[in-house]
Amino acid sequence: MKKDIEKAFPLVAEEYRLLIEGYEEIKVKSRSATLTHEERYLHKLKLDTIERISLVLKLIEDSSERNKVLLVLCLNGEKCSKKYWSKQFKSQAALRVARNQLRSLLSVTLFRRDKIEALLKSGSHQEVDELRQWYNTVFGKDELKRYYFKPSNGGRPHES
């Protein structure tokens, strides 16, 4: 039963891998001497969008040791082993719940497969601009911000 539940949750590790590989591919293409100014600018927009996604991931990672562990689990597609169980989590089950919450959030925000594929395959400025606008909206979502904004009252709003 546990394995069925694990498989039912969206995995962001594959989407993260696609994004990293796509970034490297676009970066190589952008260095081509045969590109037009318009093509070079399109690649720049794509790279900038991916870098902004990476910045949000870095903010999440740097916000707390707890979030760093959760992000590693999500992005690497790892299971919640005792290796990751620490004082920030009361039990391995609590670690699993927290990981699944973040993974689910990431799968509908930063790592929506359709958006990543569209960004990587897009051939027009209009398509990339629409994706950038969509990501700007995502970056402003409170559900995502609570993983990287430190609360002023010293509490941890992202804990369940």
CSV table of N, CA and C in Angstrom, one decimal:
chain,number,residue,atom,x,y,z
A,1,MET,N,0.8,-1.2,0.0
A,1,MET,CA,0.0,0.0,0.0
A,1,MET,C,0.9,1.3,0.0
A,2,LYS,N,1.9,1.3,0.8
A,2,LYS,CA,2.8,2.5,0.9
A,2,LYS,C,3.4,2.7,-0.5
A,3,LYS,N,3.8,1.7,-1.2
A,3,LYS,CA,4.4,1.9,-2.5
A,3,LYS,C,3.4,2.5,-3.5
A,4,ASP,N,2.2,2.1,-3.4
A,4,ASP,CA,1.1,2.7,-4.3
A,4,ASP,C,0.9,4.1,-4.0
A,5,ILE,N,1.0,4.5,-2.7
A,5,ILE,CA,0.8,5.9,-2.3
A,5,ILE,C,2.0,6.7,-2.8
A,6,GLU,N,3.2,6.2,-2.7
A,6,GLU,CA,4.4,6.9,-3.1
A,6,GLU,C,4.3,7.1,-4.6
A,7,LYS,N,3.8,6.1,-5.4
A,7,LYS,CA,3.8,6.3,-6.8
A,7,LYS,C,2.7,7.3,-7.2
A,8,ALA,N,1.7,7.4,-6.4
A,8,ALA,CA,0.6,8.3,-6.7
A,8,ALA,C,0.9,9.8,-6.6
A,9,PHE,N,1.9,10.1,-5.8
A,9,PHE,CA,2.4,11.5,-5.7
A,9,PHE,C,3.2,11.9,-6.9
A,10,PRO,N,3.0,13.1,-7.3
A,10,PRO,CA,3.8,13.6,-8.5
A,10,PRO,C,5.2,13.7,-8.1
A,11,LEU,N,6.1,13.3,-9.0
A,11,LEU,CA,7.5,13.4,-8.8
A,11,LEU,C,8.0,14.6,-9.6
A,12,VAL,N,8.8,15.4,-8.9
A,12,VAL,CA,9.3,16.6,-9.5
A,12,VAL,C,10.8,16.3,-10.0
A,13,ALA,N,11.3,15.2,-9.6
A,13,ALA,CA,12.7,14.9,-9.9
A,13,ALA,C,12.9,14.8,-11.4
A,14,GLU,N,12.0,14.2,-12.1
A,14,GLU,CA,12.1,14.1,-13.6
A,14,GLU,C,12.0,15.5,-14.2
A,15,GLU,N,11.1,16.3,-13.8
A,15,GLU,CA,10.9,17.6,-14.3
A,15,GLU,C,12.1,18.5,-14.0
A,16,TYR,N,12.7,18.3,-12.9
A,16,TYR,CA,13.9,19.1,-12.5
A,16,TYR,C,15.1,18.6,-13.5
A,17,ARG,N,15.2,17.4,-13.7
A,17,ARG,CA,16.2,16.8,-14.6
A,17,ARG,C,16.0,17.4,-16.0
A,18,LEU,N,14.7,17.4,-16.5
A,18,LEU,CA,14.4,18.0,-17.8
A,18,LEU,C,14.8,19.5,-17.9
A,19,LEU,N,14.6,20.2,-16.8
A,19,LEU,CA,14.9,21.6,-16.8
A,19,LEU,C,16.4,21.8,-16.8
A,20,ILE,N,17.2,21.1,-16.1
A,20,ILE,CA,18.6,21.2,-16.0
A,20,ILE,C,19.2,20.8,-17.4
A,21,GLU,N,18.8,19.7,-18.0
A,21,GLU,CA,19.3,19.3,-19.3
A,21,GLU,C,18.9,20.3,-20.3
A,22,GLY,N,17.7,20.8,-20.3
A,22,GLY,CA,17.2,21.9,-21.2
A,22,GLY,C,18.0,23.1,-21.1
A,23,TYR,N,18.3,23.5,-19.9
A,23,TYR,CA,19.2,24.7,-19.7
A,23,TYR,C,20.5,24.6,-20.3
A,24,GLU,N,21.1,23.4,-20.1
A,24,GLU,CA,22.5,23.2,-20.7
A,24,GLU,C,22.4,23.2,-22.3
A,25,GLU,N,21.3,22.6,-22.8
A,25,GLU,CA,21.2,22.5,-24.2
A,25,GLU,C,20.9,23.9,-24.8
A,26,ILE,N,20.1,24.7,-24.2
A,26,ILE,CA,19.8,26.1,-24.6
A,26,ILE,C,21.1,26.9,-24.5
A,27,LYS,N,21.8,26.7,-23.5
A,27,LYS,CA,23.1,27.5,-23.3
A,27,LYS,C,24.1,27.2,-24.4
A,28,VAL,N,24.2,26.0,-24.8
A,28,VAL,CA,25.1,25.6,-25.9
A,28,VAL,C,24.6,26.2,-27.2
A,29,LYS,N,23.3,26.1,-27.5
A,29,LYS,CA,22.7,26.6,-28.7
A,29,LYS,C,22.9,28.2,-28.8
A,30,SER,N,22.8,28.8,-27.6
A,30,SER,CA,22.9,30.3,-27.6
A,30,SER,C,24.3,30.8,-28.0
A,31,ARG,N,25.2,29.9,-27.9
A,31,ARG,CA,26.6,30.3,-28.3
A,31,ARG,C,26.9,30.2,-29.8
A,32,SER,N,26.0,29.6,-30.5
A,32,SER,CA,26.2,29.4,-31.9
A,32,SER,C,26.3,30.8,-32.7
A,33,ALA,N,27.3,30.8,-33.5
A,33,ALA,CA,27.6,32.0,-34.3
A,33,ALA,C,26.5,32.2,-35.4
A,34,THR,N,25.8,31.2,-35.7
A,34,THR,CA,24.8,31.3,-36.8
A,34,THR,C,23.4,31.8,-36.4
A,35,LEU,N,23.2,32.1,-35.1
A,35,LEU,CA,22.0,32.5,-34.6
A,35,LEU,C,21.7,34.0,-35.1
A,36,THR,N,20.4,34.2,-35.3
A,36,THR,CA,20.0,35.6,-35.6
A,36,THR,C,19.9,36.3,-34.2
A,37,HIS,N,19.8,37.6,-34.3
A,37,HIS,CA,19.6,38.4,-33.0
A,37,HIS,C,18.3,37.9,-32.3
A,38,GLU,N,17.3,37.7,-33.1
A,38,GLU,CA,16.0,37.3,-32.5
A,38,GLU,C,16.1,35.9,-31.8
A,39,GLU,N,16.8,35.0,-32.5
A,39,GLU,CA,17.0,33.7,-31.9
A,39,GLU,C,17.8,33.7,-30.6
A,40,ARG,N,18.9,34.5,-30.7
A,40,ARG,CA,19.7,34.7,-29.5
A,40,ARG,C,18.9,35.3,-28.3
A,41,TYR,N,18.1,36.3,-28.6
A,41,TYR,CA,17.3,36.9,-27.6
A,41,TYR,C,16.2,35.9,-27.0
A,42,LEU,N,15.7,35.1,-27.8
A,42,LEU,CA,14.7,34.0,-27.4
A,42,LEU,C,15.4,33.1,-26.4
A,43,HIS,N,16.7,32.6,-26.8
A,43,HIS,CA,17.4,31.8,-25.9
A,43,HIS,C,17.7,32.5,-24.6
A,44,LYS,N,18.0,33.8,-24.6
A,44,LYS,CA,18.3,34.5,-23.4
A,44,LYS,C,17.1,34.6,-22.5
A,45,LEU,N,15.9,34.8,-23.1
A,45,LEU,CA,14.7,34.8,-22.3
A,45,LEU,C,14.4,33.4,-21.6
A,46,LYS,N,14.7,32.4,-22.3
A,46,LYS,CA,14.5,31.0,-21.8
A,46,LYS,C,15.5,30.8,-20.6
A,47,LEU,N,16.7,31.1,-20.9
A,47,LEU,CA,17.7,30.9,-19.8
A,47,LEU,C,17.4,31.8,-18.6
A,48,ASP,N,17.0,33.0,-18.8
A,48,ASP,CA,16.6,33.9,-17.7
A,48,ASP,C,15.4,33.3,-16.9
A,49,THR,N,14.5,32.7,-17.5
A,49,THR,CA,13.3,32.1,-16.9
A,49,THR,C,13.8,30.9,-16.0
A,50,ILE,N,14.6,30.1,-16.6
A,50,ILE,CA,15.1,28.9,-15.8
A,50,ILE,C,16.0,29.4,-14.6
A,51,GLU,N,16.8,30.4,-14.8
A,51,GLU,CA,17.6,30.9,-13.7
A,51,GLU,C,16.7,31.5,-12.6
A,52,ARG,N,15.6,32.1,-13.0
A,52,ARG,CA,14.7,32.6,-11.9
A,52,ARG,C,14.0,31.4,-11.2
A,53,ILE,N,13.7,30.4,-11.8
A,53,ILE,CA,13.2,29.2,-11.1
A,53,ILE,C,14.3,28.7,-10.2
A,54,SER,N,15.5,28.6,-10.6
A,54,SER,CA,16.6,28.2,-9.8
A,54,SER,C,16.8,29.1,-8.6
A,55,LEU,N,16.6,30.4,-8.8
A,55,LEU,CA,16.7,31.3,-7.7
A,55,LEU,C,15.7,31.0,-6.6
A,56,VAL,N,14.5,30.7,-7.0
A,56,VAL,CA,13.4,30.4,-6.0
A,56,VAL,C,13.8,29.1,-5.3
A,57,LEU,N,14.4,28.1,-6.0
A,57,LEU,CA,14.8,26.9,-5.3
A,57,LEU,C,15.9,27.2,-4.3
A,58,LYS,N,16.8,28.1,-4.7
A,58,LYS,CA,17.9,28.4,-3.8
A,58,LYS,C,17.4,29.1,-2.6
A,59,LEU,N,16.4,30.0,-2.8
A,59,LEU,CA,15.8,30.7,-1.6
A,59,LEU,C,15.2,29.6,-0.7
A,60,ILE,N,14.5,28.6,-1.2
A,60,ILE,CA,13.9,27.6,-0.4
A,60,ILE,C,15.0,26.8,0.3
A,61,GLU,N,16.0,26.5,-0.4
A,61,GLU,CA,17.1,25.7,0.2
A,61,GLU,C,17.8,26.5,1.4
A,62,ASP,N,18.0,27.8,1.2
A,62,ASP,CA,18.7,28.6,2.2
A,62,ASP,C,17.8,29.0,3.3
A,63,SER,N,16.5,28.9,3.2
A,63,SER,CA,15.6,29.4,4.3
A,63,SER,C,15.7,28.6,5.6
A,64,SER,N,16.0,27.3,5.5
A,64,SER,CA,16.2,26.5,6.7
A,64,SER,C,16.8,25.1,6.4
A,65,GLU,N,17.4,24.5,7.4
A,65,GLU,CA,17.9,23.2,7.2
A,65,GLU,C,16.8,22.2,6.9
A,66,ARG,N,15.7,22.4,7.5
A,66,ARG,CA,14.5,21.6,7.2
A,66,ARG,C,14.1,21.6,5.7
A,67,ASN,N,14.0,22.8,5.2
A,67,ASN,CA,13.6,23.0,3.8
A,67,ASN,C,14.7,22.4,2.9
A,68,LYS,N,15.9,22.6,3.3
A,68,LYS,CA,17.0,22.0,2.5
A,68,LYS,C,16.9,20.5,2.3
A,69,VAL,N,16.6,19.8,3.4
A,69,VAL,CA,16.4,18.4,3.4
A,69,VAL,C,15.2,18.0,2.5
A,70,LEU,N,14.1,18.7,2.7
A,70,LEU,CA,12.9,18.4,1.9
A,70,LEU,C,13.2,18.7,0.4
A,71,LEU,N,13.9,19.7,0.1
A,71,LEU,CA,14.2,20.0,-1.3
A,71,LEU,C,15.1,19.0,-2.0
A,72,VAL,N,16.1,18.5,-1.2
A,72,VAL,CA,16.9,17.5,-1.7
A,72,VAL,C,16.1,16.2,-2.0
A,73,LEU,N,15.2,15.9,-1.1
A,73,LEU,CA,14.4,14.7,-1.3
A,73,LEU,C,13.5,14.8,-2.5
A,74,CYS,N,12.9,16.0,-2.7
A,74,CYS,CA,12.1,16.2,-3.9
A,74,CYS,C,12.8,16.2,-5.2
A,75,LEU,N,13.9,17.0,-5.2
A,75,LEU,CA,14.6,17.1,-6.5
A,75,LEU,C,15.4,15.9,-6.9
A,76,ASN,N,15.8,15.1,-6.0
A,76,ASN,CA,16.5,13.9,-6.3
A,76,ASN,C,15.6,12.6,-6.4
A,77,GLY,N,14.3,12.8,-6.0
A,77,GLY,CA,13.4,11.7,-6.0
A,77,GLY,C,13.7,10.6,-5.0
A,78,GLU,N,14.3,11.0,-3.9
A,78,GLU,CA,14.7,10.0,-2.9
A,78,GLU,C,13.6,9.7,-2.0
A,79,LYS,N,13.8,8.5,-1.4
A,79,LYS,CA,12.8,8.1,-0.3
A,79,LYS,C,13.2,8.7,1.0
A,80,CYS,N,12.3,8.8,1.9
A,80,CYS,CA,12.6,9.4,3.3
A,80,CYS,C,13.2,8.3,4.2
A,81,SER,N,14.5,8.1,4.0
A,81,SER,CA,15.3,7.2,4.8
A,81,SER,C,15.7,7.8,6.1
A,82,LYS,N,16.2,7.0,6.9
A,82,LYS,CA,16.7,7.5,8.2
A,82,LYS,C,17.9,8.5,8.0
A,83,LYS,N,18.5,8.4,6.9
A,83,LYS,CA,19.7,9.3,6.6
A,83,LYS,C,19.2,10.7,6.6
A,84,TYR,N,18.0,11.0,6.3
A,84,TYR,CA,17.4,12.3,6.3
A,84,TYR,C,16.6,12.7,7.5
A,85,TRP,N,16.3,11.8,8.3
A,85,TRP,CA,15.5,12.0,9.5
A,85,TRP,C,16.4,12.7,10.5
A,86,SER,N,16.0,13.9,10.9
A,86,SER,CA,16.8,14.7,11.8
A,86,SER,C,15.8,15.3,12.9
A,87,LYS,N,16.4,16.2,13.7
A,87,LYS,CA,15.7,16.8,14.8
A,87,LYS,C,14.5,17.7,14.3
A,88,GLN,N,14.6,18.1,13.0
A,88,GLN,CA,13.5,18.9,12.4
A,88,GLN,C,12.2,18.1,12.2
A,89,PHE,N,12.3,16.8,12.2
A,89,PHE,CA,11.2,15.9,12.0
A,89,PHE,C,11.0,15.0,13.1
A,90,LYS,N,9.8,14.8,13.6
A,90,LYS,CA,9.5,14.0,14.8
A,90,LYS,C,9.6,12.5,14.5
A,91,SER,N,9.4,12.2,13.2
A,91,SER,CA,9.5,10.8,12.8
A,91,SER,C,9.7,10.7,11.4
A,92,GLN,N,10.0,9.5,10.9
A,92,GLN,CA,10.2,9.3,9.5
A,92,GLN,C,8.9,9.6,8.7
A,93,ALA,N,7.8,9.2,9.4
A,93,ALA,CA,6.5,9.5,8.8
A,93,ALA,C,6.2,11.0,8.6
A,94,ALA,N,6.7,11.8,9.6
A,94,ALA,CA,6.5,13.3,9.6
A,94,ALA,C,7.4,13.8,8.4
A,95,LEU,N,8.5,13.3,8.2
A,95,LEU,CA,9.4,13.6,7.1
A,95,LEU,C,8.7,13.3,5.8
A,96,ARG,N,8.1,12.2,5.7
A,96,ARG,CA,7.5,11.8,4.5
A,96,ARG,C,6.3,12.7,4.2
A,97,VAL,N,5.5,13.1,5.2
A,97,VAL,CA,4.4,14.0,5.0
A,97,VAL,C,4.9,15.3,4.5
A,98,ALA,N,5.9,15.9,5.1
A,98,ALA,CA,6.4,17.2,4.8
A,98,ALA,C,7.0,17.1,3.3
A,99,ARG,N,7.7,16.1,3.0
A,99,ARG,CA,8.3,15.9,1.7
A,99,ARG,C,7.2,15.9,0.6
A,100,ASN,N,6.1,15.1,0.9
A,100,ASN,CA,5.0,15.0,0.0
A,100,ASN,C,4.3,16.3,-0.2
A,101,GLN,N,4.2,17.1,0.8
A,101,GLN,CA,3.5,18.4,0.7
A,101,GLN,C,4.3,19.3,-0.2
A,102,LEU,N,5.6,19.4,0.0
A,102,LEU,CA,6.4,20.2,-0.8
A,102,LEU,C,6.5,19.7,-2.3
A,103,ARG,N,6.6,18.4,-2.4
A,103,ARG,CA,6.6,17.8,-3.8
A,103,ARG,C,5.3,18.1,-4.5
A,104,SER,N,4.2,18.0,-3.8
A,104,SER,CA,2.9,18.3,-4.5
A,104,SER,C,2.9,19.8,-4.9
A,105,LEU,N,3.3,20.7,-4.0
A,105,LEU,CA,3.3,22.1,-4.3
A,105,LEU,C,4.2,22.4,-5.5
A,106,LEU,N,5.4,21.9,-5.5
A,106,LEU,CA,6.3,22.1,-6.6
A,106,LEU,C,5.8,21.6,-7.9
A,107,SER,N,5.1,20.5,-7.9
A,107,SER,CA,4.6,19.9,-9.1
A,107,SER,C,3.5,20.7,-9.8
A,108,VAL,N,2.8,21.6,-9.0
A,108,VAL,CA,1.8,22.4,-9.6
A,108,VAL,C,2.3,23.9,-9.8
A,109,THR,N,3.5,24.2,-9.4
A,109,THR,CA,4.0,25.5,-9.5
A,109,THR,C,5.3,25.5,-10.4
A,110,LEU,N,6.4,25.4,-9.8
A,110,LEU,CA,7.7,25.5,-10.5
A,110,LEU,C,7.9,24.4,-11.5
A,111,PHE,N,7.4,23.2,-11.2
A,111,PHE,CA,7.7,22.0,-12.0
A,111,PHE,C,6.5,21.4,-12.7
A,112,ARG,N,5.6,22.2,-13.2
A,112,ARG,CA,4.5,21.7,-14.0
A,112,ARG,C,5.1,21.3,-15.3
A,113,ARG,N,4.9,20.0,-15.6
A,113,ARG,CA,5.6,19.4,-16.8
A,113,ARG,C,5.2,20.1,-18.1
A,114,ASP,N,3.9,20.4,-18.2
A,114,ASP,CA,3.5,21.1,-19.5
A,114,ASP,C,4.2,22.5,-19.6
A,115,LYS,N,4.4,23.2,-18.6
A,115,LYS,CA,5.0,24.5,-18.6
A,115,LYS,C,6.5,24.3,-18.9
A,116,ILE,N,7.2,23.4,-18.3
A,116,ILE,CA,8.6,23.2,-18.6
A,116,ILE,C,8.8,22.7,-20.0
A,117,GLU,N,8.0,21.8,-20.5
A,117,GLU,CA,8.2,21.4,-21.9
A,117,GLU,C,7.9,22.5,-22.9
A,118,ALA,N,6.9,23.3,-22.6
A,118,ALA,CA,6.6,24.4,-23.4
A,118,ALA,C,7.7,25.4,-23.5
A,119,LEU,N,8.3,25.7,-22.3
A,119,LEU,CA,9.4,26.6,-22.2
A,119,LEU,C,10.6,26.1,-23.0
A,120,LEU,N,10.9,24.9,-22.9
A,120,LEU,CA,12.1,24.3,-23.6
A,120,LEU,C,11.9,24.2,-25.1
A,121,LYS,N,10.7,23.9,-25.5
A,121,LYS,CA,10.4,23.7,-26.9
A,121,LYS,C,9.9,25.0,-27.7
A,122,SER,N,9.6,26.0,-26.9
A,122,SER,CA,9.0,27.2,-27.5
A,122,SER,C,9.9,27.8,-28.6
A,123,GLY,N,9.3,28.3,-29.7
A,123,GLY,CA,10.1,28.9,-30.7
A,123,GLY,C,9.7,30.4,-31.0
A,124,SER,N,8.8,30.9,-30.1
A,124,SER,CA,8.4,32.3,-30.3
A,124,SER,C,8.5,33.1,-29.0
A,125,HIS,N,8.7,34.4,-29.3
A,125,HIS,CA,8.8,35.3,-28.1
A,125,HIS,C,7.5,35.4,-27.4
A,126,GLN,N,6.4,35.3,-28.1
A,126,GLN,CA,5.1,35.4,-27.5
A,126,GLN,C,4.9,34.3,-26.5
A,127,GLU,N,5.2,33.0,-26.9
A,127,GLU,CA,5.0,31.9,-26.1
A,127,GLU,C,5.9,32.0,-24.8
A,128,VAL,N,7.1,32.4,-25.0
A,128,VAL,CA,8.0,32.5,-23.9
A,128,VAL,C,7.5,33.6,-22.9
A,129,ASP,N,7.1,34.7,-23.5
A,129,ASP,CA,6.5,35.8,-22.7
A,129,ASP,C,5.3,35.4,-21.8
A,130,GLU,N,4.5,34.6,-22.5
A,130,GLU,CA,3.3,34.1,-21.7
A,130,GLU,C,3.7,33.1,-20.6
A,131,LEU,N,4.8,32.3,-20.8
A,131,LEU,CA,5.3,31.4,-19.8
A,131,LEU,C,5.9,32.2,-18.7
A,132,ARG,N,6.7,33.3,-19.1
A,132,ARG,CA,7.3,34.1,-18.0
A,132,ARG,C,6.2,34.8,-17.2
A,133,GLN,N,5.2,35.3,-17.8
A,133,GLN,CA,4.1,35.9,-17.0
A,133,GLN,C,3.4,34.8,-16.1
A,134,TRP,N,3.3,33.6,-16.6
A,134,TRP,CA,2.7,32.5,-15.7
A,134,TRP,C,3.6,32.3,-14.5
A,135,TYR,N,4.9,32.2,-14.8
A,135,TYR,CA,5.9,32.0,-13.7
A,135,TYR,C,5.9,33.2,-12.7
A,136,ASN,N,5.8,34.4,-13.2
A,136,ASN,CA,5.8,35.5,-12.3
A,136,ASN,C,4.6,35.4,-11.4
A,137,THR,N,3.5,34.9,-11.8
A,137,THR,CA,2.3,34.7,-11.0
A,137,THR,C,2.6,33.6,-10.0
A,138,VAL,N,3.3,32.5,-10.4
A,138,VAL,CA,3.7,31.4,-9.5
A,138,VAL,C,4.6,31.9,-8.4
A,139,PHE,N,5.6,32.7,-8.8
A,139,PHE,CA,6.6,33.2,-7.8
A,139,PHE,C,5.9,34.0,-6.7
A,140,GLY,N,4.8,34.6,-7.0
A,140,GLY,CA,4.1,35.4,-6.0
A,140,GLY,C,3.1,34.6,-5.2
A,141,LYS,N,2.9,33.3,-5.4
A,141,LYS,CA,1.9,32.6,-4.7
A,141,LYS,C,2.4,32.4,-3.2
A,142,ASP,N,1.4,32.7,-2.3
A,142,ASP,CA,1.7,32.6,-0.9
A,142,ASP,C,2.1,31.1,-0.5
A,143,GLU,N,1.5,30.1,-1.1
A,143,GLU,CA,1.9,28.7,-0.8
A,143,GLU,C,3.3,28.5,-1.0
A,144,LEU,N,3.9,29.0,-2.1
A,144,LEU,CA,5.3,28.8,-2.4
A,144,LEU,C,6.2,29.8,-1.5
A,145,LYS,N,5.8,31.0,-1.3
A,145,LYS,CA,6.5,31.9,-0.5
A,145,LYS,C,6.8,31.5,0.9
A,146,ARG,N,5.8,30.8,1.4
A,146,ARG,CA,6.0,30.3,2.8
A,146,ARG,C,7.2,29.4,3.0
A,147,TYR,N,7.7,28.8,1.9
A,147,TYR,CA,8.8,27.9,2.0
A,147,TYR,C,10.1,28.7,2.0
A,148,TYR,N,10.1,30.0,1.6
A,148,TYR,CA,11.4,30.7,1.5
A,148,TYR,C,11.4,32.0,2.2
A,149,PHE,N,10.2,32.5,2.6
A,149,PHE,CA,10.2,33.7,3.5
A,149,PHE,C,10.3,33.3,4.9
A,150,LYS,N,11.2,33.9,5.6
A,150,LYS,CA,11.3,33.6,7.1
A,150,LYS,C,10.3,34.5,7.8
A,151,PRO,N,9.5,33.9,8.6
A,151,PRO,CA,8.4,34.7,9.3
A,151,PRO,C,9.1,35.6,10.4
A,152,SER,N,8.4,36.8,10.5
A,152,SER,CA,9.0,37.8,11.5
A,152,SER,C,8.7,37.4,12.9
A,153,ASN,N,7.8,36.6,13.2
A,153,ASN,CA,7.4,36.3,14.6
A,153,ASN,C,8.2,35.1,15.1
A,154,GLY,N,9.1,34.5,14.3
A,154,GLY,CA,10.0,33.4,14.8
A,154,GLY,C,9.3,32.1,14.7
A,155,GLY,N,8.1,32.0,14.2
A,155,GLY,CA,7.4,30.8,14.0
A,155,GLY,C,7.8,30.1,12.7
A,156,ARG,N,7.3,28.9,12.5
A,156,ARG,CA,7.6,28.2,11.2
A,156,ARG,C,6.2,27.9,10.6
A,157,PRO,N,5.7,28.8,9.7
A,157,PRO,CA,4.4,28.7,9.2
A,157,PRO,C,4.3,27.5,8.2
A,158,HIS,N,5.4,26.9,7.7
A,158,HIS,CA,5.3,25.8,6.8
A,158,HIS,C,5.2,24.5,7.4
A,159,GLU,N,5.3,24.4,8.7
A,159,GLU,CA,5.2,23.1,9.4
A,159,GLU,C,3.8,22.7,9.6
A,160,SER,N,3.5,21.4,9.4
A,160,SER,CA,2.1,21.0,9.6
A,160,SER,C,1.9,20.4,11.0
